[in-house]
Coordinates of C-alpha atoms in Angstrom, one line a residue:
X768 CA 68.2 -18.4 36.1
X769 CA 66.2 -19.6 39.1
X770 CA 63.1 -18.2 40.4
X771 CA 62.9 -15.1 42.8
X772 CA 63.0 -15.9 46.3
X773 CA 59.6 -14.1 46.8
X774 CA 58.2 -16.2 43.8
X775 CA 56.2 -18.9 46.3
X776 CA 55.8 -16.0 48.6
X777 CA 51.6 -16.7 48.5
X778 CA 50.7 -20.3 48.0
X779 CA 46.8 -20.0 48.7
X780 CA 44.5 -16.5 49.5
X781 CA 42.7 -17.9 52.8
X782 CA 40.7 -16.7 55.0
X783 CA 41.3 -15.5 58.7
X784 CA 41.8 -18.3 60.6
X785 CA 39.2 -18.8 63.7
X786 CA 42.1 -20.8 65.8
X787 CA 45.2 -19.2 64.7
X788 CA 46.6 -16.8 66.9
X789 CA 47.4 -13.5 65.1
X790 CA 50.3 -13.0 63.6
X791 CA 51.5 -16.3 64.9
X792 CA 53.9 -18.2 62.8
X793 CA 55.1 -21.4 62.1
X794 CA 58.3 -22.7 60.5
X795 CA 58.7 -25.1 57.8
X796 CA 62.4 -26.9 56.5
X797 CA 62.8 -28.3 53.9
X798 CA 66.1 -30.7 52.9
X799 CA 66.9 -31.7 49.5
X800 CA 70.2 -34.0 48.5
X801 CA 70.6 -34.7 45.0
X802 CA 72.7 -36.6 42.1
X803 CA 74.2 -33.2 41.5
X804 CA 73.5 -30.7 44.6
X805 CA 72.2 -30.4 48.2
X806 CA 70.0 -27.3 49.2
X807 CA 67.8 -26.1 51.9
X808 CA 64.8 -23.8 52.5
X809 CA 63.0 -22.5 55.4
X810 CA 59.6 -20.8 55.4
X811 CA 56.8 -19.4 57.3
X812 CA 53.2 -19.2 57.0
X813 CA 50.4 -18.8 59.4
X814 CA 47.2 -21.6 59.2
X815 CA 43.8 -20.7 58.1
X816 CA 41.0 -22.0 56.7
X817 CA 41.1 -21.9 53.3
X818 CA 38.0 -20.0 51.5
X819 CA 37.8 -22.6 48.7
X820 CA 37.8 -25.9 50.1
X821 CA 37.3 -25.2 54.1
X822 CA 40.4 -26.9 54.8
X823 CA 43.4 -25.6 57.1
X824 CA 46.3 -24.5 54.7
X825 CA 49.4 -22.4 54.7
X826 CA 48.7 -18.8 54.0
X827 CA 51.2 -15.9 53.8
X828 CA 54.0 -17.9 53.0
X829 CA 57.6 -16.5 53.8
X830 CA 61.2 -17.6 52.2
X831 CA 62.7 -16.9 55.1
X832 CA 65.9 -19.2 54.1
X833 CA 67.3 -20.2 51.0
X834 CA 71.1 -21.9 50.8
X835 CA 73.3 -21.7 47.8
X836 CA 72.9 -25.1 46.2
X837 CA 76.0 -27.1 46.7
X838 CA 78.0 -30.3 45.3
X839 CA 76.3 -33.3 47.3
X840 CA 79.7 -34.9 49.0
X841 CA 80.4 -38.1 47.8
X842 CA 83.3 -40.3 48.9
X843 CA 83.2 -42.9 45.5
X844 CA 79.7 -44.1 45.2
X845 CA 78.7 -43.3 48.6
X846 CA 77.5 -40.0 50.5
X847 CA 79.7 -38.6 52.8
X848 CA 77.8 -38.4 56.1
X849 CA 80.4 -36.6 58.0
X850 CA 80.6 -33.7 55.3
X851 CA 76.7 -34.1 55.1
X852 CA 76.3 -33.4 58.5
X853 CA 78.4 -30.4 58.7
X854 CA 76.0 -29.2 56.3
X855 CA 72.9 -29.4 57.8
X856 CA 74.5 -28.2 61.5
X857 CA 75.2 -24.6 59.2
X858 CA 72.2 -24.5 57.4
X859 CA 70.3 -24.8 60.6
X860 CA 72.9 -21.8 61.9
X861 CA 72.4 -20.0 59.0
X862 CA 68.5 -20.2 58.9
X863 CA 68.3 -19.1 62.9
X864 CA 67.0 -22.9 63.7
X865 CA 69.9 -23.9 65.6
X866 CA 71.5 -23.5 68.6
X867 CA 74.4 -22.0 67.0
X868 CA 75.8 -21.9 71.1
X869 CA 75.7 -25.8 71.3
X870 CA 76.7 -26.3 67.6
X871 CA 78.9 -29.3 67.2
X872 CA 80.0 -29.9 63.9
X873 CA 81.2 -33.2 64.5
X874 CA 77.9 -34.3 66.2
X875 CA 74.6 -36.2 65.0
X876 CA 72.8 -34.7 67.9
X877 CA 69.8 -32.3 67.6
X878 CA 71.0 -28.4 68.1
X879 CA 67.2 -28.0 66.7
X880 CA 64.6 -26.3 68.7
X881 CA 61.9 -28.9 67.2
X882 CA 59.3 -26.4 68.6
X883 CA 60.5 -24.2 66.6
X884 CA 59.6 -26.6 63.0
X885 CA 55.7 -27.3 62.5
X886 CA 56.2 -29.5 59.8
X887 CA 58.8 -29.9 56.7
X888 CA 60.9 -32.8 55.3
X889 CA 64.3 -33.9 53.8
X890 CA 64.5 -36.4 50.7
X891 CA 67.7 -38.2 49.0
X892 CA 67.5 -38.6 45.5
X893 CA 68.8 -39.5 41.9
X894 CA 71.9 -41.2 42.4
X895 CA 72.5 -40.2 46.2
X896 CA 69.2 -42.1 46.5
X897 CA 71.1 -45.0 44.9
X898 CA 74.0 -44.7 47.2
X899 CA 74.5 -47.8 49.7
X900 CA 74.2 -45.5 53.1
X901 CA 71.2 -43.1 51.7
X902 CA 69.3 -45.2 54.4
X903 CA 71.8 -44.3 57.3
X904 CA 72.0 -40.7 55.8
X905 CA 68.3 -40.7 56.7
X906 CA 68.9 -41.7 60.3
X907 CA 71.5 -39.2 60.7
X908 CA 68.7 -36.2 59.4
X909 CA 66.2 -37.4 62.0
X910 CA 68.7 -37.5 64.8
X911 CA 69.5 -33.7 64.1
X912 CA 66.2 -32.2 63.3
X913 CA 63.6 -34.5 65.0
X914 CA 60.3 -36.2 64.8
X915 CA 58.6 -32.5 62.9
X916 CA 60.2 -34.1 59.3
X917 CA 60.0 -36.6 57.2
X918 CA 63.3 -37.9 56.0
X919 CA 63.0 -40.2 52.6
X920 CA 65.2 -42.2 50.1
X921 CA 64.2 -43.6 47.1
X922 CA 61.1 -42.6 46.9
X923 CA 60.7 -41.1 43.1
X924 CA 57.0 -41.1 42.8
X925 CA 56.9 -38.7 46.1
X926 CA 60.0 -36.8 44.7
X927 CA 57.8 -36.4 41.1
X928 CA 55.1 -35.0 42.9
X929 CA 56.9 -32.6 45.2
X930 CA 58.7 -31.6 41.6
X931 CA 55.5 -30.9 40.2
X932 CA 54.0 -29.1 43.3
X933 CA 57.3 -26.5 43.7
X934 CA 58.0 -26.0 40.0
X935 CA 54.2 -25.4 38.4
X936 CA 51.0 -26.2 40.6
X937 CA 50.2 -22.5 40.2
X938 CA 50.5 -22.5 36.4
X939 CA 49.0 -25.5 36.5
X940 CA 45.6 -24.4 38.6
X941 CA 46.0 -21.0 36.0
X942 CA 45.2 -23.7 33.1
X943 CA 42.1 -25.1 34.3
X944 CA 41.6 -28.4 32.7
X945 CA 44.3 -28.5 30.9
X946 CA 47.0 -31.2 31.5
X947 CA 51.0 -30.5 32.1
X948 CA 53.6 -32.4 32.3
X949 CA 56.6 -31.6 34.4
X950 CA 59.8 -33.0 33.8
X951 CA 62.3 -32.3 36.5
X952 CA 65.6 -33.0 35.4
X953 CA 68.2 -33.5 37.5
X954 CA 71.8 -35.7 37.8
X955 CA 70.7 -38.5 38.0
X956 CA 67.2 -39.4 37.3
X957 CA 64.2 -37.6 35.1
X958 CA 60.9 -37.4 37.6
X959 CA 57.9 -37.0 35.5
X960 CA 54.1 -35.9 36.9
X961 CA 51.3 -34.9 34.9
X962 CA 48.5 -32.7 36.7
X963 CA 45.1 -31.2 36.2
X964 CA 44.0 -27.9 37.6
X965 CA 47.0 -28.0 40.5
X966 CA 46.3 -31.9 41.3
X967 CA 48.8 -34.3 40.3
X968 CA 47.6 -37.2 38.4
X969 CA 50.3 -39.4 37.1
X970 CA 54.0 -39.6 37.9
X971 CA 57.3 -41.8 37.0
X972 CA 60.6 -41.9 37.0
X973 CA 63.3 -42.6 34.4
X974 CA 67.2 -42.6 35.2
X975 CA 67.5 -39.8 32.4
X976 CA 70.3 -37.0 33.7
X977 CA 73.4 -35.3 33.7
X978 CA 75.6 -36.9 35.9
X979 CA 75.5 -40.8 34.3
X980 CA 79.0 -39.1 32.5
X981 CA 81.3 -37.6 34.6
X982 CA 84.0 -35.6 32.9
X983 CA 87.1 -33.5 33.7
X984 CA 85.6 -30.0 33.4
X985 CA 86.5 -28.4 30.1
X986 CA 86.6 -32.0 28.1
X987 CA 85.1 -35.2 27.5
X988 CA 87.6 -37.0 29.4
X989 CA 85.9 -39.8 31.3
X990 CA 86.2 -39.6 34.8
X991 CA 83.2 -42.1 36.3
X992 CA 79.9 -43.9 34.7
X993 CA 77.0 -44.8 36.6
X994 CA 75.7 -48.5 35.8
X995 CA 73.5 -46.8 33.8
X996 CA 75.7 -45.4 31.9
X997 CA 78.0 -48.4 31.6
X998 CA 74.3 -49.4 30.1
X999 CA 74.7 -47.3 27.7
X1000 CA 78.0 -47.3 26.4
X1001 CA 77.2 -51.3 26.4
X1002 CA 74.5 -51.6 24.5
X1003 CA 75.0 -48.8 22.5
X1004 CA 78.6 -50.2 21.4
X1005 CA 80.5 -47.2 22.6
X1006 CA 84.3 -48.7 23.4
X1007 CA 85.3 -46.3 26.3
X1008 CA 86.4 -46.4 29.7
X1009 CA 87.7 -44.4 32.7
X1010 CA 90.4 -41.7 31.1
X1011 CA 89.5 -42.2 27.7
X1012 CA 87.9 -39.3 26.0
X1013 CA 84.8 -39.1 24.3
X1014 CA 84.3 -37.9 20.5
X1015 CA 81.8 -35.7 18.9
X1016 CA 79.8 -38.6 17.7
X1017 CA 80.1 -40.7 20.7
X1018 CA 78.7 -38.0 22.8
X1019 CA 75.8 -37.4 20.0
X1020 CA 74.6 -41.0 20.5
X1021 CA 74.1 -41.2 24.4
X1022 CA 72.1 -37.6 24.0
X1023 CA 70.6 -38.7 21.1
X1024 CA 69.0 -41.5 23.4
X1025 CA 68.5 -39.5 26.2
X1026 CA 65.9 -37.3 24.1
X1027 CA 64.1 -39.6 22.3
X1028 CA 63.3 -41.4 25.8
X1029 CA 62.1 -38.0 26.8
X1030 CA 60.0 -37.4 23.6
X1031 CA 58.4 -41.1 24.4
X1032 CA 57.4 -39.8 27.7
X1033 CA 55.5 -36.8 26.2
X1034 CA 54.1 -38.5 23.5
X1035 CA 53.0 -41.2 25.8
X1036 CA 54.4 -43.8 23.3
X1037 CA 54.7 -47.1 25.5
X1038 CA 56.6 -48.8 22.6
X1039 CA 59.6 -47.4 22.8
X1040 CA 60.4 -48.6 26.0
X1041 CA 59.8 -51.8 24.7
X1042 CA 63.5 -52.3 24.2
X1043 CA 65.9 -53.7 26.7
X1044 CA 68.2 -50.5 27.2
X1045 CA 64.8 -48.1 27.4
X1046 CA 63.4 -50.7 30.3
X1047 CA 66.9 -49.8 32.3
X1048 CA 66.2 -47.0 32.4
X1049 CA 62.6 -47.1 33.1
X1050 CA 62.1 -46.9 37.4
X1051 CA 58.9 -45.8 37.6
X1052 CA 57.1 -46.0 34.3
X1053 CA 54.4 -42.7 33.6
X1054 CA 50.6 -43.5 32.4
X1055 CA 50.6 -40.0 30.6
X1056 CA 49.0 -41.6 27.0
X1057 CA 45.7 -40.8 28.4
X1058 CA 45.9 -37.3 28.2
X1059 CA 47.0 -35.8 24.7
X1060 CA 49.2 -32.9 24.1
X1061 CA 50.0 -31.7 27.7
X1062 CA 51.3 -28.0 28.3
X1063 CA 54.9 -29.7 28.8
X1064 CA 57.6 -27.6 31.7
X1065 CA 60.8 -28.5 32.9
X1066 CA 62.7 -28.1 36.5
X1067 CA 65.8 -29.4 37.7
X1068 CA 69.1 -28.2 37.5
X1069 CA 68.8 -29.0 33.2
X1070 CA 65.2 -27.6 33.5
X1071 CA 66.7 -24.3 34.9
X1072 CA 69.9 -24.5 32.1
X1073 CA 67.3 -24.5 29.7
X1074 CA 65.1 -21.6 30.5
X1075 CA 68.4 -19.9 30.8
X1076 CA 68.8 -20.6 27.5
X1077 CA 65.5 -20.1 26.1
X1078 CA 65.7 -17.0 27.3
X1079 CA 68.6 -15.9 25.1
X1080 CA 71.2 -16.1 28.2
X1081 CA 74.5 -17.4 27.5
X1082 CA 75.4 -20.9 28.7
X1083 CA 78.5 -21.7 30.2
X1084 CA 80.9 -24.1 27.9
X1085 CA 79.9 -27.8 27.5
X1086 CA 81.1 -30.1 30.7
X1087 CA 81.5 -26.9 32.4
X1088 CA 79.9 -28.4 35.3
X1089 CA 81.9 -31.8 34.7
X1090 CA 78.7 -34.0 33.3
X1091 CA 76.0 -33.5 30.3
X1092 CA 73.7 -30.5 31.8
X1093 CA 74.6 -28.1 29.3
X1094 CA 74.6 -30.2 26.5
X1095 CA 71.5 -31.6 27.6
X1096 CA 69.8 -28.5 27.9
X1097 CA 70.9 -27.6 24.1
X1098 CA 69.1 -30.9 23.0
X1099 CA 66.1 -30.5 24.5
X1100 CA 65.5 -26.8 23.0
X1101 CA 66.2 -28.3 19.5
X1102 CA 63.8 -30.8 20.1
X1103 CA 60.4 -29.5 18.5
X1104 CA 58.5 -31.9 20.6
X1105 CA 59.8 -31.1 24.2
X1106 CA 60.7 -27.7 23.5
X1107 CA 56.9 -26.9 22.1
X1108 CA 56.0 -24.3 25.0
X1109 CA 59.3 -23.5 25.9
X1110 CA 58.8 -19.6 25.3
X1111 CA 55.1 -19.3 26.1
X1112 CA 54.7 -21.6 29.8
X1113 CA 57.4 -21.5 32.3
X1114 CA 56.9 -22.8 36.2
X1115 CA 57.1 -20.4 39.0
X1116 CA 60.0 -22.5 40.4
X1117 CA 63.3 -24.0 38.3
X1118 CA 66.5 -25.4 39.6
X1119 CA 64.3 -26.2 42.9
X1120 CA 61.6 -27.2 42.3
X1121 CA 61.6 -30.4 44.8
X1122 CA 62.8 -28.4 47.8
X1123 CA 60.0 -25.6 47.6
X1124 CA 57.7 -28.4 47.0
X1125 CA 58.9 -30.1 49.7
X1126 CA 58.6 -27.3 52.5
X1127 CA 55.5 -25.8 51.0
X1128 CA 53.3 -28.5 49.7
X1129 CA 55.0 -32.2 51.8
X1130 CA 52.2 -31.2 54.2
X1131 CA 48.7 -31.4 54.6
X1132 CA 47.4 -29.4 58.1
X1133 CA 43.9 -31.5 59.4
X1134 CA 40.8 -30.1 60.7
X1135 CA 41.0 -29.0 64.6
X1136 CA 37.6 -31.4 65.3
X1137 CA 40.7 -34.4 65.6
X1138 CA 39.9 -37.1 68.3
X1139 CA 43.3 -37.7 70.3
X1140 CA 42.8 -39.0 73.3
X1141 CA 46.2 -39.3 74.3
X1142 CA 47.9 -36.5 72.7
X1143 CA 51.8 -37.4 74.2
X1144 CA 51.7 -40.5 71.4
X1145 CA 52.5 -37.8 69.1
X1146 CA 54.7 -37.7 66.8
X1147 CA 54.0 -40.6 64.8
X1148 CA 56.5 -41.4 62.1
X1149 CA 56.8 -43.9 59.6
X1150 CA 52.9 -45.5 59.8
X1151 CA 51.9 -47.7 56.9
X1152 CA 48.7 -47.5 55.6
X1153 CA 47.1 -50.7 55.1
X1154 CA 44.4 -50.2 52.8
X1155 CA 41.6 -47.4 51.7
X1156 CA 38.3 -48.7 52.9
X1157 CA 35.0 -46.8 52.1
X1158 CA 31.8 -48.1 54.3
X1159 CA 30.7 -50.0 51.3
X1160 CA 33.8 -52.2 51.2
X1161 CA 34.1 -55.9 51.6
X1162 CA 34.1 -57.4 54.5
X1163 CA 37.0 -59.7 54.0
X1164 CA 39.0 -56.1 52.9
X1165 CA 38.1 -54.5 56.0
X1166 CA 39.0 -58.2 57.7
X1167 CA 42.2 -57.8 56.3
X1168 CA 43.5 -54.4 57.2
X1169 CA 42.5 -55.1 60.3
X1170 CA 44.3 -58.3 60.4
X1171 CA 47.3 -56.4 59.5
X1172 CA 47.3 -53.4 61.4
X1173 CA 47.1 -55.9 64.8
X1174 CA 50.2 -57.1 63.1
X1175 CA 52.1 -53.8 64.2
X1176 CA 52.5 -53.3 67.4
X1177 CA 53.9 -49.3 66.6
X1178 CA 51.0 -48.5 65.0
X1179 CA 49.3 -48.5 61.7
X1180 CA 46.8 -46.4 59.5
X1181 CA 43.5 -46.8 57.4
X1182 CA 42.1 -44.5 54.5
X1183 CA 38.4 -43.7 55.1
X1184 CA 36.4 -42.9 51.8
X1185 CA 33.2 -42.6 50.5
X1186 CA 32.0 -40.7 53.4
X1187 CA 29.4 -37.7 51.8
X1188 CA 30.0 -35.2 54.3
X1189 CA 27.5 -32.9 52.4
X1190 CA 24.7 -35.2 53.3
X1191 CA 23.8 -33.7 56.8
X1192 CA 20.7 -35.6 57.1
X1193 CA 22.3 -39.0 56.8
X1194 CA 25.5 -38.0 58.1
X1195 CA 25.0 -38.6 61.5
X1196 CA 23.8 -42.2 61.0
X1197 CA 26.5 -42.6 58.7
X1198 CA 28.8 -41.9 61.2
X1199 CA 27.5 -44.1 63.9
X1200 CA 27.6 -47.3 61.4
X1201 CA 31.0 -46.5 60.2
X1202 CA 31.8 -46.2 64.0
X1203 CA 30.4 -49.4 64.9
X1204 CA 31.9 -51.1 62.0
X1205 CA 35.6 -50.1 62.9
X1206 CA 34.9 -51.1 66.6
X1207 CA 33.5 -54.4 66.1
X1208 CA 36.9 -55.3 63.8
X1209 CA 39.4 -53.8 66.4
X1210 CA 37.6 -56.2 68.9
X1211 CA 37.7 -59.0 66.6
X1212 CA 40.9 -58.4 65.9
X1213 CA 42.3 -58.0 69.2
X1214 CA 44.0 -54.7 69.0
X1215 CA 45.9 -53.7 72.2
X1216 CA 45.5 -50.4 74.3
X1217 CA 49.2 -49.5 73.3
X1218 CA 49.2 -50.0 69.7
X1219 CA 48.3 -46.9 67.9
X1220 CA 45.5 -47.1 65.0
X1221 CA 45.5 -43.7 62.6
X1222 CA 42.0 -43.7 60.8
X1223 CA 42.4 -40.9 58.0
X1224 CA 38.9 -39.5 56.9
X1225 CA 38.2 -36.5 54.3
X1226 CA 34.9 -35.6 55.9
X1227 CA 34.7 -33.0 58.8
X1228 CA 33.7 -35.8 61.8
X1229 CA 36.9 -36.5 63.5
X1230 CA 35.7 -35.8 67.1
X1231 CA 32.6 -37.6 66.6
X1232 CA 33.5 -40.7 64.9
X1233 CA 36.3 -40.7 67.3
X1234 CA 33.7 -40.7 70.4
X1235 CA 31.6 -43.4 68.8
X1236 CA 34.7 -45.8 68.6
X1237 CA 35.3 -45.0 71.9
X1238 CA 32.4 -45.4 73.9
X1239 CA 32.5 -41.2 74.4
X1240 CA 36.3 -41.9 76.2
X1241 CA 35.3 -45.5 77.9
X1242 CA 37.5 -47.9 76.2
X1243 CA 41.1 -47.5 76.8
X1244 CA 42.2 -48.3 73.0
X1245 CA 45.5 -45.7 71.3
X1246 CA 42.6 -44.5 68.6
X1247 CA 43.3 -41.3 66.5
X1248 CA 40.9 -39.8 64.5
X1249 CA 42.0 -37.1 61.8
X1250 CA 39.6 -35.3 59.7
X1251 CA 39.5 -32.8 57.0
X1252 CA 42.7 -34.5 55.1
X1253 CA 43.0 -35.0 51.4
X1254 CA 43.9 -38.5 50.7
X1255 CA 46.7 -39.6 48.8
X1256 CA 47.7 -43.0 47.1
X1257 CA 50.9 -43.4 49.5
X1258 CA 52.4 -46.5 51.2
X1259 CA 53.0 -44.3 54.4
X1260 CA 52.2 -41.1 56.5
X1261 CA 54.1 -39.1 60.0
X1262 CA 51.5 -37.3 62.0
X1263 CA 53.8 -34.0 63.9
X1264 CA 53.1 -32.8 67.2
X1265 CA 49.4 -31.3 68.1
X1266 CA 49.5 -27.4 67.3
X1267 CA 46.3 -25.1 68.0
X1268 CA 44.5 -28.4 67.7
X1269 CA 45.5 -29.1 64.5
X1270 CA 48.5 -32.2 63.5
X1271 CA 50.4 -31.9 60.4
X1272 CA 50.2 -34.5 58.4
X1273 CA 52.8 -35.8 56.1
X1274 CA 52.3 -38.9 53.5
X1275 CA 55.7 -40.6 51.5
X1276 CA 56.0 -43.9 49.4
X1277 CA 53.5 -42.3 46.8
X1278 CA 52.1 -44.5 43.6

């Protein structure tokens, strides 16, 4: 079965923080709605620097919250936001978030003290992703818990890592330099990442789950198909349709297909989705042929079937759960490619793997050297980055993100790289050029005071470069500075409200 509760209990040994206040602690939510099932988490942690890398991180990590997964509501193809709200109202009850006084089951307003949440997220995925109101669903989530979480659809590379992250980043930093492969197997989508030494290097997505066949519990009576199971039953010349029951063989074929797509994954073997019905199925498509014979684990509500059953624990009777989890789970143990370290490496986390990796790991905490000169333009939600610059770039790249981010009058962000922080006798003129270089294009550029411009750097000069820009506070431009961040390939990033000094930051729309 699933994990412990106190099995992400410690995600880093850090050091005593010099800003955090003793014993002071901060809450993180997470919100996870799925193909198959909706759950929520709420931890804890304090921030200090981390004795490994320097950086702020989470340390003494508390489950304070876990919900019993549930059936996500669906009315048809769509999510049912009314039931969907209810849901998040009690979780919020039950968790001690809300205002259970003011609670309004009924209503899309915030009953959340957003003090109260540092940082955290919510994302819709799998088929509920797919849904034509996963974007209004979205809405709705920020309405009730604020501007502290991210709220995403659709966004499977994110929803890989996060998979990866929950279920086996600790395993993973355990096997240093050795590559795994997590597939997290859900209802309605398969969300691959492959990592090195805890840092996720590859990910994809493949419409590879249980809940393509819906069936009347018990039998193999049809009772829906995706479209990518009508795909399926097309191509693979199966004659069936709503109320008509499946036979032995029938079934056979679709799993059939269903494993071998999941053996071309592992075995990086880019031919075999060559073929028209392995492209359908193909969202996101996994560069893992680079890195030979990965340590292969599985999450998910099929990754957590088949421990179950790995583990010599009984599993409940095909379709018991209406759809092809169980018999999923069955295939891939009999599969000597998937099922190679089935009994010797198993992730810390299991059936929820994306929510823990959500709430513990959606977050990156910067340095407390930020430059934020007007710190009530926080939060920032939703800012897209337009491009990764180091100082030797281009000057027609550096032209262009410019160019773009005076496009957006709410605001816009830039990557810094190449910055070598560990150079302290250039660093200083370093800085001063790179300042110089920004300011002249946001001049050129014609930036206004009011839009907001997010420069993201890794190295520890926030402050600084942040009073360079500015003339030491002269100018009057919205310029925030945030240091001491790990950079990651995404399309977009929320900065929360300033705590101790210190902004979470939170990236989505990963490739």
């Amino acid at each position: 079965m699933e994990a412990p509760i106190d099995s992400a209990a410690h995600v880093s040994i850090n050091a005593v923080s010099s800003c955090a206040k003793p014993n002071e602690r901060v809450y993180l939510l997470g919100l996870d709605f799925g193909s198959t099932t909706s759950s929520a988490l709420v931890a804890s942690a304090t921030l200090s620097r981390s004795r490994a890398n320097g950086r702020m991180e989470f340390c003494d990590t508390a489950i304070e919250f876990r919900s019993e997964p549930v059936f996500t509501p669906f009315i048809g193809q769509t999510i049912d936001i009314v039931k969907v709200t209810a849901l998040i109202h009690y979780w919020l009850q039950q968790s001690g978030l809300g205002d259970v006084s003011a609670l309004n089951i009924g209503s899309e307003t915030s009953h959340l003290n957003t003090n109260s949440v540092f940082s955290g997220g919510s994302i819709i995925t799998g088929l509920a992703a797919q849904a034509d109101n996963a974007a209004a669903l979205s809405k709705v989530i920020h309405l009730i818990v604020g501007d502290s979480v991210i709220a995403t659809a659709d966004d499977p590379c994110l929803e890989s890592w996060l998979a990866f992250m929950g279920s086996c980043s600790a395993l993973s930093r355990y096997h240093i330099d050795v590559p795994i492969l997590n597939l997290d197997i859900g209802g309605g989508t398969t969300n691959a990442a492959l990592g090195i030494n805890g840092d996720v290097l590859e990910t994809g997505c493949y419409f590879i789950g249980a809940r393509h066949f819906q069936f009347a519990v018990g039998s193999y009576r049809l009772l829906a198909v995706s479209d990518y199971g009508a795909v399926i039953l097309k191509d693979l010349k199966i004659k069936a349709t709503i109320g008509d029951t499946l036979n032995t063989n029938e079934c056979e074929i679709i799993i059939c297909f269903y494993i071998k797509t999941l053996e071309a994954i592992v075995l990086g073997n880019t031919e075999f989705f060559n073929s028209t019905l392995a492209q359908a199925h193909t969202q996101v498509a996994i560069q893992s042929h680079d890195y030979p014979k990965p340590i292969i684990t599985f999450s998910g509500g099929v990754g957590e079937l088949l421990y179950q059953h790995a583990a010599g624990g009984a599993l409940a009777s095909r379709t018991f759960f209406g759809d092809f989890g169980i018999d999923l789970a069955r295939a891939i143990a009999h599969s000597p490619i998937l099922s190679a370290n089935l009994n010797t490496e198993q992730p810390e986390n299991k059936g929820r793997a994306t929510v823990y990796g959500l709430t513990l790991h959606s977050t990156e905490i910067s340095g407390h050297t930020i430059f934020l000169p007007k710190p009530d333009c926080l939060p920032l939600r939703d800012l897209p980055i337009m491009a990764k610059l180091s100082p030797q770039s281009p000057n027609d790249q550096w032209q262009s993100a410019f160019t773009l981010a005076a496009k957006r009058e709410l605001g816009a962000c830039i990557q810094i790289i190449g910055v070598d922080a560990l150079n302290h006798d250039k660093l200083l003129d370093e800085t001063r050029a790179l300042a110089q270089k920004i300011k002249a294009y946001w001049l050129v550029n014609q930036l206004t005071n009011t839009q907001p411009l997010l420069i993201l750097i890794e190295a520890n000069i926030g402050k600084t470069l942040g009073n360079y820009i500015s003339d030491w506070g002269q100018s009057m431009q919205n310029m925030i500075v945030i240091d001491e961040v790990p950079l990651r390939n995404a399309h977009f990033v929320n900065i929360g409200r300033l705590h101790q000094q210190m902004v979470p930051v939170s990236f989505f729309g990963m490739h």
